[in-house]
Short mmCIF file of C-alpha atoms in Angstrom, two decimals:
data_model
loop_
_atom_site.label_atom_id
_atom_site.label_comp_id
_atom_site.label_asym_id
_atom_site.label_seq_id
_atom_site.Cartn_x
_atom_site.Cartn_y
_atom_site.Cartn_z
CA UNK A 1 105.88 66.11 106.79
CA UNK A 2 107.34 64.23 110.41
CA UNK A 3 107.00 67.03 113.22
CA UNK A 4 108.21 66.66 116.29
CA UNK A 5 106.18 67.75 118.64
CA UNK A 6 107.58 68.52 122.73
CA UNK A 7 106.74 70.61 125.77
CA UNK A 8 107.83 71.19 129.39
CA UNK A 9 105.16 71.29 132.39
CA UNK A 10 104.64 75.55 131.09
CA UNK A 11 104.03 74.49 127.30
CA UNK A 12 101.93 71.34 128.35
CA UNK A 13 98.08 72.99 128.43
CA UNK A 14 99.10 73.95 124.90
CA UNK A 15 100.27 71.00 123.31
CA UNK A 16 97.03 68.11 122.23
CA UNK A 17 95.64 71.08 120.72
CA UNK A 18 99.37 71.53 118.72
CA UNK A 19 99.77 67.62 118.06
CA UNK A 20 95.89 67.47 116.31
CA UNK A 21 96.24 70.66 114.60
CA UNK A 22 99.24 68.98 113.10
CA UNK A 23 97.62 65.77 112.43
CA UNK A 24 94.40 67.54 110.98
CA UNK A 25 96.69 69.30 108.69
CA UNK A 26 97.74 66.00 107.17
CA UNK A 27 101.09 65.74 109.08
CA UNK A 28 102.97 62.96 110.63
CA UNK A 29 102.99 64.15 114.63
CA UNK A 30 105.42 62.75 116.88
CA UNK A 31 104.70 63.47 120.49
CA UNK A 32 108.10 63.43 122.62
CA UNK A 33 106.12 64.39 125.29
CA UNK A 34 105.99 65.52 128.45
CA UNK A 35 102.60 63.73 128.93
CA UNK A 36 101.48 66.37 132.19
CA UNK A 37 101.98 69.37 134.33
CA UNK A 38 104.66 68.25 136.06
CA UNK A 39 108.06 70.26 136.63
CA UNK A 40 110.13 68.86 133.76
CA UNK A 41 113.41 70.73 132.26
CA UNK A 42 113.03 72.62 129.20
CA UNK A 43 116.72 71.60 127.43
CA UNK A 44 115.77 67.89 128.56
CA UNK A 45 112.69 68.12 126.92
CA UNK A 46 113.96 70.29 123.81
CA UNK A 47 116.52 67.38 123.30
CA UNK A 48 113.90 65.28 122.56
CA UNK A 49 112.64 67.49 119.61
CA UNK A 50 115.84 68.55 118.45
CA UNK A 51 117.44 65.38 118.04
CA UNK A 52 114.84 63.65 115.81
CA UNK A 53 115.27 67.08 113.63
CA UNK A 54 119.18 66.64 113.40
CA UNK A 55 118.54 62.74 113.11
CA UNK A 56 116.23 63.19 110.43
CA UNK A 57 113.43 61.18 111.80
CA UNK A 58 111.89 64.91 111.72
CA UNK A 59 111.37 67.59 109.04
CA UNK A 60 110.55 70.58 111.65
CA UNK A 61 110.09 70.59 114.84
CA UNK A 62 107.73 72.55 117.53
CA UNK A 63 108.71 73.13 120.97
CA UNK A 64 106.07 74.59 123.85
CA UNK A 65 106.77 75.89 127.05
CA UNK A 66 105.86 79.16 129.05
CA UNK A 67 107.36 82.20 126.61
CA UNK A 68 108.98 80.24 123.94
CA UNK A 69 112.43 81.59 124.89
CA UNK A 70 113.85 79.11 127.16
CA UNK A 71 112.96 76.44 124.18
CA UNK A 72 114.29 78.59 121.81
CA UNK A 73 117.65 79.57 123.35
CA UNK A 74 118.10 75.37 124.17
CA UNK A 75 117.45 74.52 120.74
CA UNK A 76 119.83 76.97 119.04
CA UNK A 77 122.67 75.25 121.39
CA UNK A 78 122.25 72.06 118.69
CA UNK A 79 124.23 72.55 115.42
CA UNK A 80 121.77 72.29 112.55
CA UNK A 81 119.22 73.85 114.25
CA UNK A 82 117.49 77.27 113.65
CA UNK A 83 114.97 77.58 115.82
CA UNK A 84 112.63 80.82 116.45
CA UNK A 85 110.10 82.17 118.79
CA UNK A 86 107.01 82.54 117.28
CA UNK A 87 103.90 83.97 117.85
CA UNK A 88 102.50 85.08 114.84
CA UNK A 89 101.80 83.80 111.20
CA UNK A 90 104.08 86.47 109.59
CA UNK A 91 107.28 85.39 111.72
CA UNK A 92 106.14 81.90 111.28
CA UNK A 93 106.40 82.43 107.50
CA UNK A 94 109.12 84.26 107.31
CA UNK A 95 111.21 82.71 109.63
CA UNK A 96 111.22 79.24 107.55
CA UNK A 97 111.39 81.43 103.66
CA UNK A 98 114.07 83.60 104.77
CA UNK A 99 115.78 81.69 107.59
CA UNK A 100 115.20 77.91 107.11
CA UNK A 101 113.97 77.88 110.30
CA UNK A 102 113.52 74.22 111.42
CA UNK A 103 112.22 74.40 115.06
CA UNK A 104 109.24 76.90 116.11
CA UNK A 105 109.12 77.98 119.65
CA UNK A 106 105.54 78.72 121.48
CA UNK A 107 104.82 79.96 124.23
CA UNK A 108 101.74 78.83 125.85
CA UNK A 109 101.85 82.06 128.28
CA UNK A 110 101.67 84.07 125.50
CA UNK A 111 99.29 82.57 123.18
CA UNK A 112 95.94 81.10 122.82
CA UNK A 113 94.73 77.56 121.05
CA UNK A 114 93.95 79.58 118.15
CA UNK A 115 96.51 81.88 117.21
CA UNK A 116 99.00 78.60 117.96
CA UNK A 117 96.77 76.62 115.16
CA UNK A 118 97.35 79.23 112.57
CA UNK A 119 100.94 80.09 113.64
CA UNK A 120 101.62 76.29 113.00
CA UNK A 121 99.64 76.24 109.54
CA UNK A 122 101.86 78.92 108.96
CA UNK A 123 105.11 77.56 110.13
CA UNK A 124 104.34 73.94 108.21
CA UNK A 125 103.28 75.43 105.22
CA UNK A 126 106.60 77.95 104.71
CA UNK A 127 108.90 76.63 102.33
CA UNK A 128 112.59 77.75 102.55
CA UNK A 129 113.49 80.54 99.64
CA UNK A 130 115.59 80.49 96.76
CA UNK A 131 116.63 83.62 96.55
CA UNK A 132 120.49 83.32 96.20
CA UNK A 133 120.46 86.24 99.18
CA UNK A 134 118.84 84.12 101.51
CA UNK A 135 120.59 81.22 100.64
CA UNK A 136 124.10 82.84 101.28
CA UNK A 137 123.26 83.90 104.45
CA UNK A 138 121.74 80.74 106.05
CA UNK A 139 125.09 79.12 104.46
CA UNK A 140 126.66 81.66 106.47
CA UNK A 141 124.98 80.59 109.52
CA UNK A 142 126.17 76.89 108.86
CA UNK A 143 129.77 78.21 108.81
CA UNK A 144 129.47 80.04 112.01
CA UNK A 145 128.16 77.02 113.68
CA UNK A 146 131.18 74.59 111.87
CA UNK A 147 133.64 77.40 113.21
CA UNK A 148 132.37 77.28 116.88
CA UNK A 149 132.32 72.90 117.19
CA UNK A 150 136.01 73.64 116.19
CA UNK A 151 136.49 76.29 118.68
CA UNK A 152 135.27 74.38 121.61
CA UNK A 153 137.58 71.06 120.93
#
């Protein structure tokens, strides 16, 4: 799998230990940066990620930055994108079988090196579900996004 892997200046201290986990897992990293601590814009930065997903030069995507909800909100601004903040394996998991969750949100405030390397495992590793419920409603979500690009022109 191609991940995307970005952070702001917040989500920075988290991310080599994100971009290795992902490697050691057997997947294809690719580090949009930002490459240090300095004050860098989340939605810039969440672009990055975002647009190799929608591209598809990128399977999933993980964003980092201080709670995960600044990331998260940005992303979900991109048609084509479900993104979710996540820090635990359960939403991790569930988020991509029941939602088809594309881009996971951390927040390097909230969690540690470890719990990040098994709520990636967990978010790589989710496949999206076939139950016909599931299916209809992420179909669903697809419309509501078609309806609002024709609302805004």
């Amino acid at each position: 799998m191609r991940v995307a892997v970005g952070n702001d200046h917040a989500g920075f201290p988290l991310k080599p230990h994100v971009v290795d986990h992902v490697r050691k897992l057997g997947h294809d990293a690719i580090d949009v940066g930002t490459a240090g601590d300095a004050p860098v814009d989340f939605p810039v930065m969440t672009r990055r990620v975002t647009d190799l997903v929608t591209r598809g030069q990128a399977d999933r995507g993980i964003l980092g930055c201080g709670a995960g909800g600044g990331a998260a909100t940005a992303a979900n601004k991109v048609p084509g994108i479900r993104a979710a903040v996540i820090h635990d394996t359960y939403v991790a998991r569930q988020g991509v079988e029941h939602d088809d969750v594309n881009v996971a949100c951390l927040g390097a405030w909230v969690i540690g090196v470890r719990i990040a390397e098994d709520v990636v495992s967990s978010f790589l590793s989710a496949r999206f579900g076939t139950d016909p419920d599931v299916r209809r409603r992420v179909e669903q979500l697809h419309e509501m996004e078609l309806e609002a690009v024709r609302r805004s022109r």
